[in-house]
PDB file of C-alpha atoms and ligand atoms in Angstrom:
ATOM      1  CA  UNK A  70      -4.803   1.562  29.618  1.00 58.00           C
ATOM      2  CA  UNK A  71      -4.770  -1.570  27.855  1.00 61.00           C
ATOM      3  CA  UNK A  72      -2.109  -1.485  24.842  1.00 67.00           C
ATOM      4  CA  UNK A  73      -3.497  -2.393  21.724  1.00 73.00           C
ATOM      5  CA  UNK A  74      -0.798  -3.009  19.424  1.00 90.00           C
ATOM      6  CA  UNK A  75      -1.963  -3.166  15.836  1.00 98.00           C
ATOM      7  CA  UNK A  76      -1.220  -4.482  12.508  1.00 98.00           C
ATOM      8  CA  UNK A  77      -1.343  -2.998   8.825  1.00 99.00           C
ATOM      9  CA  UNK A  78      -0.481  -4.541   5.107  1.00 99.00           C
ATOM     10  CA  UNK A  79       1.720  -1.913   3.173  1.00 99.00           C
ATOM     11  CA  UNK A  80       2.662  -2.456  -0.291  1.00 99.00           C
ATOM     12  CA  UNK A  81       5.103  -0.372  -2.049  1.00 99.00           C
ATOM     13  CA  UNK A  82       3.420  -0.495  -5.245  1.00 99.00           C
ATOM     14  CA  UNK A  83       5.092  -1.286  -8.756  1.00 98.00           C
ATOM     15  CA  UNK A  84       5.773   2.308  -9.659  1.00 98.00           C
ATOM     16  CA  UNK A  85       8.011   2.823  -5.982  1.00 98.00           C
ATOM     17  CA  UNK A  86       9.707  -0.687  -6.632  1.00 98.00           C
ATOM     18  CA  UNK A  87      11.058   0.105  -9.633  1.00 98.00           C
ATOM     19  CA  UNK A  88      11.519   4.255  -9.247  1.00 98.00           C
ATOM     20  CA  UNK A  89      13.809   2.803  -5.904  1.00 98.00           C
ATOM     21  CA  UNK A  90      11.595   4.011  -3.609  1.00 99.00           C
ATOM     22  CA  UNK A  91      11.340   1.090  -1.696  1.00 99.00           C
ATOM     23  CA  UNK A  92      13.813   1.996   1.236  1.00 98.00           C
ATOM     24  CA  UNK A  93      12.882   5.698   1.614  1.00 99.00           C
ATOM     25  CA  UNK A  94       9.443   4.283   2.379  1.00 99.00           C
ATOM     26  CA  UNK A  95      10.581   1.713   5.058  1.00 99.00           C
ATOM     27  CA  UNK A  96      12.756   4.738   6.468  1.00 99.00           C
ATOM     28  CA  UNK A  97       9.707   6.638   6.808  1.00 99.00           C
ATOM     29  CA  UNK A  98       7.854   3.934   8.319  1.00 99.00           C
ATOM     30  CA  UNK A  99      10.447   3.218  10.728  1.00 99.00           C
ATOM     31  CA  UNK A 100      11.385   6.945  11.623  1.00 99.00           C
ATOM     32  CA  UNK A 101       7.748   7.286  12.507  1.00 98.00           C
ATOM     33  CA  UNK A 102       8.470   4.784  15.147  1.00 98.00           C
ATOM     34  CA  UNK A 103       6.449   1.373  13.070  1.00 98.00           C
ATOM     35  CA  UNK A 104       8.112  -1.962  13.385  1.00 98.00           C
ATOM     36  CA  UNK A 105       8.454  -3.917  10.412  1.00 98.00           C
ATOM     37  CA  UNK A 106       6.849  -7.487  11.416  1.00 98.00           C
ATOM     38  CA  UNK A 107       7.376  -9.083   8.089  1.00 98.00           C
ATOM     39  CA  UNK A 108       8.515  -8.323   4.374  1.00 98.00           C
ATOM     40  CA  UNK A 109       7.970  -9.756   1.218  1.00 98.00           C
ATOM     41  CA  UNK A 110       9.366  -8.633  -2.213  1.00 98.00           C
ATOM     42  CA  UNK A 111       7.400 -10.954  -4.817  1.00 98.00           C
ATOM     43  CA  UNK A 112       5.399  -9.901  -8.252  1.00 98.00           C
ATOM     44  CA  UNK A 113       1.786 -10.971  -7.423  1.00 98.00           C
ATOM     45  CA  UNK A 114      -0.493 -12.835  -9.014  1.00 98.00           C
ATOM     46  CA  UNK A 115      -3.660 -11.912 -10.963  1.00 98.00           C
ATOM     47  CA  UNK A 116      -5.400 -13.976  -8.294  1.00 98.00           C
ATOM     48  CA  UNK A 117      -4.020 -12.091  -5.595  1.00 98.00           C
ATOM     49  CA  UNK A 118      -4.791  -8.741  -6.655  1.00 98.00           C
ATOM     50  CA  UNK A 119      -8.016  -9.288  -7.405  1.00 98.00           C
ATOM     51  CA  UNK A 120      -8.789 -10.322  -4.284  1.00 98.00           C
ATOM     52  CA  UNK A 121      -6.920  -7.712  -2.606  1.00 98.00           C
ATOM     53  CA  UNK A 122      -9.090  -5.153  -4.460  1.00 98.00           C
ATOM     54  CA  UNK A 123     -11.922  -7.050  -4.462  1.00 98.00           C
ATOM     55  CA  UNK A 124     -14.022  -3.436  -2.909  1.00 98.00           C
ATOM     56  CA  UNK A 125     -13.642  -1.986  -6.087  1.00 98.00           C
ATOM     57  CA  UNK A 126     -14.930  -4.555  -8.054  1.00 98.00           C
ATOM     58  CA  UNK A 127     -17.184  -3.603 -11.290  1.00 98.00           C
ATOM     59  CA  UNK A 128     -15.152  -0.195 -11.103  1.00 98.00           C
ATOM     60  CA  UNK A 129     -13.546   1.244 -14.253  1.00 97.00           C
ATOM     61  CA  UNK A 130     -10.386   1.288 -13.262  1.00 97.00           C
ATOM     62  CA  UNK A 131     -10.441  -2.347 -11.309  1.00 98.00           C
ATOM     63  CA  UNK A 132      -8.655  -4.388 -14.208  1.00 98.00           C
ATOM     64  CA  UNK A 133      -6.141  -1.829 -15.212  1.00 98.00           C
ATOM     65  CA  UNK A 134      -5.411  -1.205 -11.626  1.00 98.00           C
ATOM     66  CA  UNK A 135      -5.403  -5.151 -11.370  1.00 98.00           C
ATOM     67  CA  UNK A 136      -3.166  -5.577 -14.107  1.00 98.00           C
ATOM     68  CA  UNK A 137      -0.880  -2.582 -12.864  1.00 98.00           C
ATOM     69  CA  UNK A 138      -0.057  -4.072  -9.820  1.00 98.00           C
ATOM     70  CA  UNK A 139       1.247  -6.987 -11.559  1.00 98.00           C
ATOM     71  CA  UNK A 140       3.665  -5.422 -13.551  1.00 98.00           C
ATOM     72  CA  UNK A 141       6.462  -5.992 -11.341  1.00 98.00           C
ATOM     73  CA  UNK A 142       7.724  -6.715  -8.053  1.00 98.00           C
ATOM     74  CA  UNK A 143       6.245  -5.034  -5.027  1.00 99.00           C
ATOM     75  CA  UNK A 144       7.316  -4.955  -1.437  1.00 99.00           C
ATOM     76  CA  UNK A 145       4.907  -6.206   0.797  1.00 99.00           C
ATOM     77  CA  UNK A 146       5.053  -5.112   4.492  1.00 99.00           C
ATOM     78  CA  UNK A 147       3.237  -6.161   7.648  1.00 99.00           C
ATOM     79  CA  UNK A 148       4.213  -2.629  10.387  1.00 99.00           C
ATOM     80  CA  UNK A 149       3.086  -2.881  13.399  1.00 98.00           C
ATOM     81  CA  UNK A 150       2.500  -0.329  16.546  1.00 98.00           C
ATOM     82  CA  UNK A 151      -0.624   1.702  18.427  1.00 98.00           C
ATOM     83  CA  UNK A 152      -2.932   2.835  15.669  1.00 98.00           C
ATOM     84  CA  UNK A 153      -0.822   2.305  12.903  1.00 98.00           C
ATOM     85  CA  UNK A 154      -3.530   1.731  10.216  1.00 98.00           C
ATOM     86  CA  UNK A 155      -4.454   5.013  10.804  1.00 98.00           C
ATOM     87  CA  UNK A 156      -0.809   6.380  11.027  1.00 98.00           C
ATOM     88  CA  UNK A 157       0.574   5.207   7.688  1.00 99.00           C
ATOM     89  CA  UNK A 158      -2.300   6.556   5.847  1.00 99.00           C
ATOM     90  CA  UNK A 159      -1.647  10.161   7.335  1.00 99.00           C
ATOM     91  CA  UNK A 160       2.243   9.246   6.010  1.00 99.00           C
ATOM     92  CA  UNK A 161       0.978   8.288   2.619  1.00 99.00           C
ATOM     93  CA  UNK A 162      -1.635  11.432   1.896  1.00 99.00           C
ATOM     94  CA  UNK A 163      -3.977  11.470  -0.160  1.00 98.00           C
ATOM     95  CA  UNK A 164      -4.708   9.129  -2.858  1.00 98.00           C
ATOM     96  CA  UNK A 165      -4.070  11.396  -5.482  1.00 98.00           C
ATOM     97  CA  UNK A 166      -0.576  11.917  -5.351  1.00 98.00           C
ATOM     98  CA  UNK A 167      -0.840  15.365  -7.766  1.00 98.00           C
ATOM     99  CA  UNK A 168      -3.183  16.432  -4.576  1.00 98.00           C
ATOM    100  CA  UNK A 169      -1.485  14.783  -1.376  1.00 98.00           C
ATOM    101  CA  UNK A 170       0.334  17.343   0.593  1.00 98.00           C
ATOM    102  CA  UNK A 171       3.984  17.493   0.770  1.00 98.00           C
ATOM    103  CA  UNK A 172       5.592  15.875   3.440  1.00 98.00           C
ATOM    104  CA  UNK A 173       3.406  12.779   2.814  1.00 99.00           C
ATOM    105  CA  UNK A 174       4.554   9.867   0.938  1.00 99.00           C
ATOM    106  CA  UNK A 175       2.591  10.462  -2.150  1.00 99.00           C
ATOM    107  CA  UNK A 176       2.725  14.019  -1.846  1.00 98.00           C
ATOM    108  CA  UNK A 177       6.749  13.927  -1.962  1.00 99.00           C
ATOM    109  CA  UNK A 178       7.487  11.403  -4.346  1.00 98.00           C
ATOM    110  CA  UNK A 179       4.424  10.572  -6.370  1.00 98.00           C
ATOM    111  CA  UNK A 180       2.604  12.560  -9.217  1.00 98.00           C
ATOM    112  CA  UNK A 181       0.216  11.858 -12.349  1.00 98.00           C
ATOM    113  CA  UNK A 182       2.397  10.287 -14.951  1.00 97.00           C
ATOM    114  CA  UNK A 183      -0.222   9.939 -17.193  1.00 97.00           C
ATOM    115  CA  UNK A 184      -2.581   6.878 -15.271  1.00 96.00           C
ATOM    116  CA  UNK A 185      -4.271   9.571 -13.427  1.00 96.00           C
ATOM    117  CA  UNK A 186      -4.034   8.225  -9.432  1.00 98.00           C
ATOM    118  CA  UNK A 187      -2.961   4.517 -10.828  1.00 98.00           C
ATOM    119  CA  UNK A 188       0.499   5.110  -9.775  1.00 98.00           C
ATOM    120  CA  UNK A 189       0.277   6.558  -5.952  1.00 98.00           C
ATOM    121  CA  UNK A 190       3.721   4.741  -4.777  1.00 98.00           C
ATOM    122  CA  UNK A 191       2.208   2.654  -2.075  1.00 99.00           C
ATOM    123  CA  UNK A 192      -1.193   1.011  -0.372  1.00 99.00           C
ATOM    124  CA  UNK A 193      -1.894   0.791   3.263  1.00 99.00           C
ATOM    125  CA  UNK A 194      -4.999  -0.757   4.894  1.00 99.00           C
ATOM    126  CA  UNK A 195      -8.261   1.224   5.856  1.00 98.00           C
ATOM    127  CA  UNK A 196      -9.385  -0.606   8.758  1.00 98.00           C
ATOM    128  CA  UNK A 197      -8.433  -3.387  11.254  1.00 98.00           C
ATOM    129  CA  UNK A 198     -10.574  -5.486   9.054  1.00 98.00           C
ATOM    130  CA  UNK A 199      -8.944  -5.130   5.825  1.00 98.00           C
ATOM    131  CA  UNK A 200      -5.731  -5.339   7.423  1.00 98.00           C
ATOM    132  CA  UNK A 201      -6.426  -8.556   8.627  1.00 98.00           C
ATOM    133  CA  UNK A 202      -7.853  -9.897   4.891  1.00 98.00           C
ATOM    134  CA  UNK A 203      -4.971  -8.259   3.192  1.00 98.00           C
ATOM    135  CA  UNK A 204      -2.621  -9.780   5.471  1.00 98.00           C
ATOM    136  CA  UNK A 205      -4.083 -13.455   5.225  1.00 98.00           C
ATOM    137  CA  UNK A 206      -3.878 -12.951   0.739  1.00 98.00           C
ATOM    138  CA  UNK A 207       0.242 -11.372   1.428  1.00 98.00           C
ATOM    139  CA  UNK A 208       1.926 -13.304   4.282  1.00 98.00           C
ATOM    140  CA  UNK A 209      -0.976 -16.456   4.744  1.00 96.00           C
ATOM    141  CA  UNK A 210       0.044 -18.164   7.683  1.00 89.00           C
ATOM    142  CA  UNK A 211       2.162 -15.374   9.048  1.00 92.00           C
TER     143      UNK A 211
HETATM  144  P1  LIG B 490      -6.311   4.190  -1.368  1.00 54.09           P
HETATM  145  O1  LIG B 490      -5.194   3.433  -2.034  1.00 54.09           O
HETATM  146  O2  LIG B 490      -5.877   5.598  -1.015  1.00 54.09           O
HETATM  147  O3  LIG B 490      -6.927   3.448  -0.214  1.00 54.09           O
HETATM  148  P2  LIG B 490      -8.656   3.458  -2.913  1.00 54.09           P
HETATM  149  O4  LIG B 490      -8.815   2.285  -2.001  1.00 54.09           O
HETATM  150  O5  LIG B 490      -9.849   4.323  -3.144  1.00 54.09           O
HETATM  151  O6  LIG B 490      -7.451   4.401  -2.473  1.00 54.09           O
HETATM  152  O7  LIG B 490      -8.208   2.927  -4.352  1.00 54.09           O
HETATM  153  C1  LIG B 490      -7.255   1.899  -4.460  1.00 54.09           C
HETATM  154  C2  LIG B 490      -6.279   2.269  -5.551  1.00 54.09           C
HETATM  155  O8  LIG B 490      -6.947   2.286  -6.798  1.00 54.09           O
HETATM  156  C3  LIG B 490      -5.662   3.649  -5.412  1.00 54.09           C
HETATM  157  O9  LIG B 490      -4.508   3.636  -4.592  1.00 54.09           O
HETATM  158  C4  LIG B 490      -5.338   4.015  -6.825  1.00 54.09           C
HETATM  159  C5  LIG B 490      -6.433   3.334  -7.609  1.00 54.09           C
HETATM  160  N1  LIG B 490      -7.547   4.240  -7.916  1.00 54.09           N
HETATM  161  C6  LIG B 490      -8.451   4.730  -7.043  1.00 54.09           C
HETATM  162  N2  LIG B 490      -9.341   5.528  -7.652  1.00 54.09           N
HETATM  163  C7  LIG B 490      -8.988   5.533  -8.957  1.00 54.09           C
HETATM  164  C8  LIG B 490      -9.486   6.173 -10.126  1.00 54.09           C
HETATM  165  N3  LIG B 490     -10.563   6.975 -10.079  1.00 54.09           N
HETATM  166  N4  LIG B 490      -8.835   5.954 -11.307  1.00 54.09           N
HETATM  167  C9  LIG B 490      -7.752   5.158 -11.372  1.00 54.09           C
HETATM  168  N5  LIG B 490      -7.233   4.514 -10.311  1.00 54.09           N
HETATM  169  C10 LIG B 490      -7.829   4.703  -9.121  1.00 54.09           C
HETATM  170 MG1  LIG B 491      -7.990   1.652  -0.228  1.00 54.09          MG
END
């Protein structure tokens, strides 16, 4: 079997950095058995979030969700182990966090507090090809 040891970007978003959420998310992340590779705790630029969520471009809720994630300071995280894209989403849930089951990241600690699914506590990447674009915008170099 060939190991194939992967990479995701995590953010814990505005809402989890400044509810001091940021820890029980890296203990989740690490009790699942993820390494933390790298770790960042900056307030990003418009420039950076817009290409992060460049996908949802044209979308209603691109700007606000833009300007959101500016707000504040957000952890940014580069976890690494075998499928682990695919793991932390199953540890976030769902994207709405009034929806995501309990026991999941969102589904514990997020709800609607008035933004609808704006405020969902954390992003992970989709695929190994976002992760690797989201990782180049967050850590470039790493
Ligand atoms: P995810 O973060 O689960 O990958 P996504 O990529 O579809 O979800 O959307 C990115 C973020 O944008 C999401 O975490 C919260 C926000 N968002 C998504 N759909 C939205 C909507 N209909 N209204 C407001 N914000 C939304
Ligand atoms: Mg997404």
């Amino acid at each position: 079997m060939t190991e194939q040891i992967e990479r995701s970007l995590v953010l814990v978003k505005p809402d989890g950095y400044r509810r001091g959420l940021t820890g029980e998310v890296l203990r989740r992340i690490e009790a699942k058995g993820y390494t933390l590779a790298a770790l960042n705790v900056l307030t990003a630029t418009s420039e950076m979030l817009h290409a992060h969520y460049a996908e949802h471009e044209g979308k209603p809720f691109y700007e606000p969700l833009c300007e959101f994630m500016s707000s504040g300071p957000v952890t940014a995280v580069v976890i690494e182990g075998q499928d682990c894209i695919k793991g932390f989403r199953s540890l976030a849930g769902a994207t709405n966090p009034t929806e995501a089951a309990p026991g999941s990241i969102r589904g514990d600690l997020g709800r609607d507090w008035g933004t609808s699914v704006q405020q969902n506590i954390v992003h992970g990447s989709d695929s190994p090809e976002s992760a690797a674009r989201e990782i180049a915008i967050w850590f470039p170099g790493l």
